[in-house]
Short mmCIF file of C-alpha atoms in Angstrom, two decimals:
data_model
loop_
_atom_site.label_atom_id
_atom_site.label_comp_id
_atom_site.label_asym_id
_atom_site.label_seq_id
_atom_site.Cartn_x
_atom_site.Cartn_y
_atom_site.Cartn_z
CA UNK A 1 0.05 0.51 0.08
CA UNK A 2 1.31 3.55 -0.33
CA UNK A 3 1.75 6.28 2.39
CA UNK A 4 -1.68 7.57 1.09
CA UNK A 5 -3.40 5.18 0.69
CA UNK A 6 -2.80 4.02 4.43
CA UNK A 7 -2.86 7.58 5.95
CA UNK A 8 -6.53 7.05 4.25
CA UNK A 9 -6.92 3.80 5.34
CA UNK A 10 -6.31 4.78 8.95
CA UNK A 11 -8.47 7.90 9.01
CA UNK A 12 -11.16 5.49 7.91
CA UNK A 13 -10.86 2.99 11.33
CA UNK A 14 -9.89 6.09 13.17
CA UNK A 15 -14.01 7.62 12.22
CA UNK A 16 -15.13 4.42 12.90
CA UNK A 17 -14.49 4.17 15.93
CA UNK A 18 -15.91 6.99 17.03
CA UNK A 19 -18.95 6.87 15.47
CA UNK A 20 -19.12 3.30 16.62
CA UNK A 21 -18.62 4.71 20.23
CA UNK A 22 -22.07 5.62 19.94
CA UNK A 23 -23.78 2.17 20.00
CA UNK A 24 -25.00 1.55 23.28
CA UNK A 25 -25.97 -2.24 24.59
CA UNK A 26 -29.65 -3.16 23.14
CA UNK A 27 -29.82 -1.16 20.10
CA UNK A 28 -31.02 -2.11 16.08
CA UNK A 29 -27.95 -1.04 14.52
CA UNK A 30 -27.98 -0.50 10.05
CA UNK A 31 -24.53 -1.26 9.08
CA UNK A 32 -23.42 -0.24 5.81
CA UNK A 33 -21.27 -0.91 2.45
CA UNK A 34 -18.29 -0.47 0.51
CA UNK A 35 -14.44 -0.70 2.49
CA UNK A 36 -15.31 2.52 4.94
CA UNK A 37 -17.97 1.33 6.56
CA UNK A 38 -16.16 -2.43 7.03
CA UNK A 39 -14.17 -1.34 9.64
CA UNK A 40 -17.27 -0.25 10.71
CA UNK A 41 -18.43 -3.11 11.00
CA UNK A 42 -14.69 -4.42 12.67
CA UNK A 43 -15.21 -1.74 15.03
CA UNK A 44 -19.15 -3.08 16.21
CA UNK A 45 -17.38 -6.72 15.89
CA UNK A 46 -14.99 -6.05 18.73
CA UNK A 47 -17.62 -4.46 21.22
CA UNK A 48 -19.43 -6.96 20.48
CA UNK A 49 -16.69 -9.30 20.86
CA UNK A 50 -15.79 -8.17 24.46
CA UNK A 51 -19.85 -8.47 25.75
CA UNK A 52 -21.75 -5.59 24.20
CA UNK A 53 -25.67 -7.33 23.60
CA UNK A 54 -26.27 -5.38 19.90
CA UNK A 55 -28.23 -6.90 16.62
CA UNK A 56 -27.69 -5.36 13.54
CA UNK A 57 -29.30 -5.30 9.48
CA UNK A 58 -27.02 -4.48 7.53
CA UNK A 59 -27.52 -2.66 3.76
CA UNK A 60 -25.33 -5.42 1.12
CA UNK A 61 -24.78 -9.44 1.49
CA UNK A 62 -21.43 -8.83 2.14
CA UNK A 63 -21.77 -6.67 5.31
CA UNK A 64 -24.40 -9.09 6.19
CA UNK A 65 -22.08 -11.85 5.49
CA UNK A 66 -19.04 -10.19 7.41
CA UNK A 67 -21.18 -8.93 10.11
CA UNK A 68 -21.79 -12.62 10.82
CA UNK A 69 -18.48 -14.14 10.79
CA UNK A 70 -17.71 -11.59 13.77
CA UNK A 71 -20.12 -12.16 15.89
CA UNK A 72 -23.00 -10.39 15.46
CA UNK A 73 -26.56 -10.39 15.64
CA UNK A 74 -28.02 -10.22 12.08
CA UNK A 75 -31.78 -9.37 11.62
CA UNK A 76 -33.50 -8.88 8.19
CA UNK A 77 -34.04 -5.47 7.11
CA UNK A 78 -37.27 -6.60 5.82
CA UNK A 79 -38.41 -7.82 9.24
CA UNK A 80 -37.36 -4.58 11.23
CA UNK A 81 -39.98 -1.53 11.35
CA UNK A 82 -37.43 1.24 13.05
CA UNK A 83 -33.35 0.97 13.37
CA UNK A 84 -32.11 3.19 16.51
CA UNK A 85 -28.28 3.77 14.84
CA UNK A 86 -26.84 2.95 11.20
CA UNK A 87 -23.11 3.73 10.50
CA UNK A 88 -22.14 4.45 6.27
CA UNK A 89 -19.62 4.89 4.81
CA UNK A 90 -19.50 8.50 2.20
CA UNK A 91 -18.21 9.12 -1.78
CA UNK A 92 -18.20 13.12 -0.49
CA UNK A 93 -19.65 14.95 2.08
CA UNK A 94 -19.67 18.66 2.43
CA UNK A 95 -20.54 21.22 5.48
CA UNK A 96 -24.39 20.78 4.67
CA UNK A 97 -24.16 17.24 5.28
CA UNK A 98 -25.04 16.75 1.61
CA UNK A 99 -23.63 13.39 0.48
CA UNK A 100 -22.78 10.98 -1.53
CA UNK A 101 -22.91 7.24 -1.42
CA UNK A 102 -22.52 3.98 -3.97
CA UNK A 103 -20.01 2.88 -4.66
CA UNK A 104 -20.18 -0.11 -2.98
CA UNK A 105 -23.63 0.20 -5.36
CA UNK A 106 -26.10 -0.24 -2.43
CA UNK A 107 -27.27 3.06 -1.92
CA UNK A 108 -30.80 1.84 -2.59
CA UNK A 109 -30.19 -0.05 0.37
CA UNK A 110 -28.75 2.15 2.47
CA UNK A 111 -31.13 4.98 1.46
CA UNK A 112 -33.45 2.91 3.01
CA UNK A 113 -32.30 1.74 5.92
CA UNK A 114 -31.13 5.46 6.88
CA UNK A 115 -34.12 6.39 6.39
CA UNK A 116 -36.26 3.84 9.22
CA UNK A 117 -33.08 5.33 10.88
CA UNK A 118 -33.83 7.17 13.92
CA UNK A 119 -30.23 8.42 13.82
CA UNK A 120 -27.32 8.38 10.71
CA UNK A 121 -24.33 8.81 11.49
CA UNK A 122 -21.36 8.85 8.25
CA UNK A 123 -17.37 8.73 8.30
CA UNK A 124 -14.69 9.58 6.81
CA UNK A 125 -10.88 9.89 5.60
CA UNK A 126 -10.00 13.91 4.72
CA UNK A 127 -9.95 12.71 1.25
CA UNK A 128 -13.82 12.26 1.47
CA UNK A 129 -14.53 16.03 3.11
CA UNK A 130 -15.41 18.93 0.43
CA UNK A 131 -16.57 22.19 0.70
CA UNK A 132 -19.64 21.35 -1.80
CA UNK A 133 -20.72 18.08 -3.42
CA UNK A 134 -20.47 17.41 -7.15
CA UNK A 135 -16.90 16.63 -8.04
CA UNK A 136 -18.15 12.21 -7.83
CA UNK A 137 -19.96 10.17 -10.36
CA UNK A 138 -23.39 9.70 -8.49
CA UNK A 139 -24.03 6.67 -8.67
CA UNK A 140 -27.78 5.74 -10.51
CA UNK A 141 -29.70 2.50 -9.40
CA UNK A 142 -31.27 1.29 -13.03
CA UNK A 143 -34.37 -1.23 -14.09
CA UNK A 144 -32.23 -3.07 -16.42
CA UNK A 145 -35.47 -3.68 -18.98
CA UNK A 146 -34.94 0.50 -19.59
CA UNK A 147 -31.12 0.76 -19.88
CA UNK A 148 -30.12 2.29 -23.41
CA UNK A 149 -33.52 4.79 -22.03
CA UNK A 150 -32.43 5.26 -18.97
CA UNK A 151 -28.83 6.04 -20.23
CA UNK A 152 -29.67 8.49 -23.10
CA UNK A 153 -32.57 10.62 -19.83
CA UNK A 154 -29.06 10.61 -17.98
CA UNK A 155 -27.16 12.26 -20.22
CA UNK A 156 -23.09 12.35 -21.99
CA UNK A 157 -22.16 11.87 -18.55
CA UNK A 158 -23.74 8.55 -17.49
CA UNK A 159 -22.00 5.51 -17.60
CA UNK A 160 -23.47 1.59 -17.08
CA UNK A 161 -20.66 0.41 -14.27
CA UNK A 162 -19.63 -2.64 -15.21
CA UNK A 163 -17.10 -5.91 -13.93
CA UNK A 164 -15.37 -8.41 -15.25
CA UNK A 165 -17.34 -7.16 -19.42
CA UNK A 166 -20.24 -7.22 -18.05
CA UNK A 167 -22.95 -4.50 -16.46
CA UNK A 168 -22.24 -4.73 -12.23
CA UNK A 169 -25.48 -6.44 -10.37
CA UNK A 170 -26.98 -5.25 -7.46
CA UNK A 171 -27.95 -7.09 -4.74
CA UNK A 172 -31.43 -5.52 -6.34
CA UNK A 173 -31.28 -7.55 -9.43
CA UNK A 174 -30.50 -3.46 -11.39
CA UNK A 175 -27.44 -2.12 -12.71
CA UNK A 176 -25.87 1.07 -12.48
CA UNK A 177 -25.08 4.60 -14.31
CA UNK A 178 -22.26 6.12 -12.77
CA UNK A 179 -22.78 9.83 -13.25
CA UNK A 180 -21.47 13.21 -13.96
CA UNK A 181 -24.08 16.03 -12.51
CA UNK A 182 -23.65 19.56 -12.36
CA UNK A 183 -24.37 19.62 -8.60
CA UNK A 184 -25.81 23.85 -8.40
CA UNK A 185 -28.79 23.14 -6.93
CA UNK A 186 -29.02 19.09 -5.75
CA UNK A 187 -32.27 18.92 -4.61
CA UNK A 188 -33.47 19.41 -8.06
CA UNK A 189 -31.48 16.72 -9.53
CA UNK A 190 -32.32 14.30 -6.60
CA UNK A 191 -35.88 15.88 -7.96
CA UNK A 192 -35.85 14.72 -11.14
CA UNK A 193 -34.06 11.58 -9.94
CA UNK A 194 -36.46 10.36 -8.06
CA UNK A 195 -39.43 11.38 -10.53
CA UNK A 196 -37.53 9.26 -13.70
CA UNK A 197 -39.70 6.32 -14.47
CA UNK A 198 -37.13 3.48 -14.26
CA UNK A 199 -34.59 5.06 -11.87
CA UNK A 200 -34.90 2.45 -8.65
CA UNK A 201 -32.47 4.94 -5.98
CA UNK A 202 -29.18 7.50 -6.77
CA UNK A 203 -26.71 8.13 -4.45
CA UNK A 204 -27.72 11.68 -3.67
CA UNK A 205 -28.19 12.15 0.49
CA UNK A 206 -29.41 15.40 0.65
CA UNK A 207 -31.28 14.83 4.07
CA UNK A 208 -29.85 11.14 5.55
CA UNK A 209 -27.12 12.52 7.44
CA UNK A 210 -27.55 13.59 10.71
CA UNK A 211 -24.03 13.60 11.89
CA UNK A 212 -20.33 12.79 10.49
CA UNK A 213 -17.13 11.83 11.20
CA UNK A 214 -13.99 13.04 9.55
CA UNK A 215 -10.44 12.32 10.56
CA UNK A 216 -7.84 13.95 9.14
CA UNK A 217 -3.75 12.95 10.36
CA UNK A 218 -4.78 11.17 13.86
CA UNK A 219 -8.17 13.60 14.54
CA UNK A 220 -11.26 13.08 14.14
CA UNK A 221 -14.15 16.02 13.56
CA UNK A 222 -18.36 15.21 14.37
CA UNK A 223 -20.16 17.65 11.48
CA UNK A 224 -23.56 17.49 13.71
CA UNK A 225 -26.62 18.32 10.86
CA UNK A 226 -28.69 21.96 13.22
CA UNK A 227 -31.91 20.63 13.16
CA UNK A 228 -33.43 17.41 12.06
CA UNK A 229 -32.67 15.30 9.03
CA UNK A 230 -36.14 14.16 9.02
#
């Protein structure tokens, strides 16, 4: 690993540890997806090994499998009406607590779990903290049946995500278009995507995030939303 990747990995671990410190006995915890969320799952698993009694739901099959290996009691989210706290990563996070998510391909499930959570916290290394979201591609989960029409509607900046020469398939059986958008008005873009038939979800998280833990040079900062997120 390079010095930069080592630093980022260490920052992710510190941010994850700070967020997992919010977990209390008896909580039902939502577990995110991706390289940063993996640090949170491992940190929670360590606390469970020390005797913390919690249950959790996962936003992806990969996160569920890891959590089970670490001894975390897992539930099927389909049977869960409410979650106490969800911890997840982000591809970008800005001072408004607007986030772009979905590099791990689970943004639709992540948004559903976030909406059912009393509190959602994002963890990130310093490279993910930006003045305003918009540099990262916005992942959009699309119905494969509507691939051509949706790629045309999403614009020239839309590219179908591929893996091993074939379209990347989400846990929901759908495909992902990674899109370049000018996010001068993120809420307007989110509303446009929400209203497009065949778009099943997207990575703009504008109202879901209650707090963010961002690590830089060994120091973890917490950004807290001033008012209710939802």
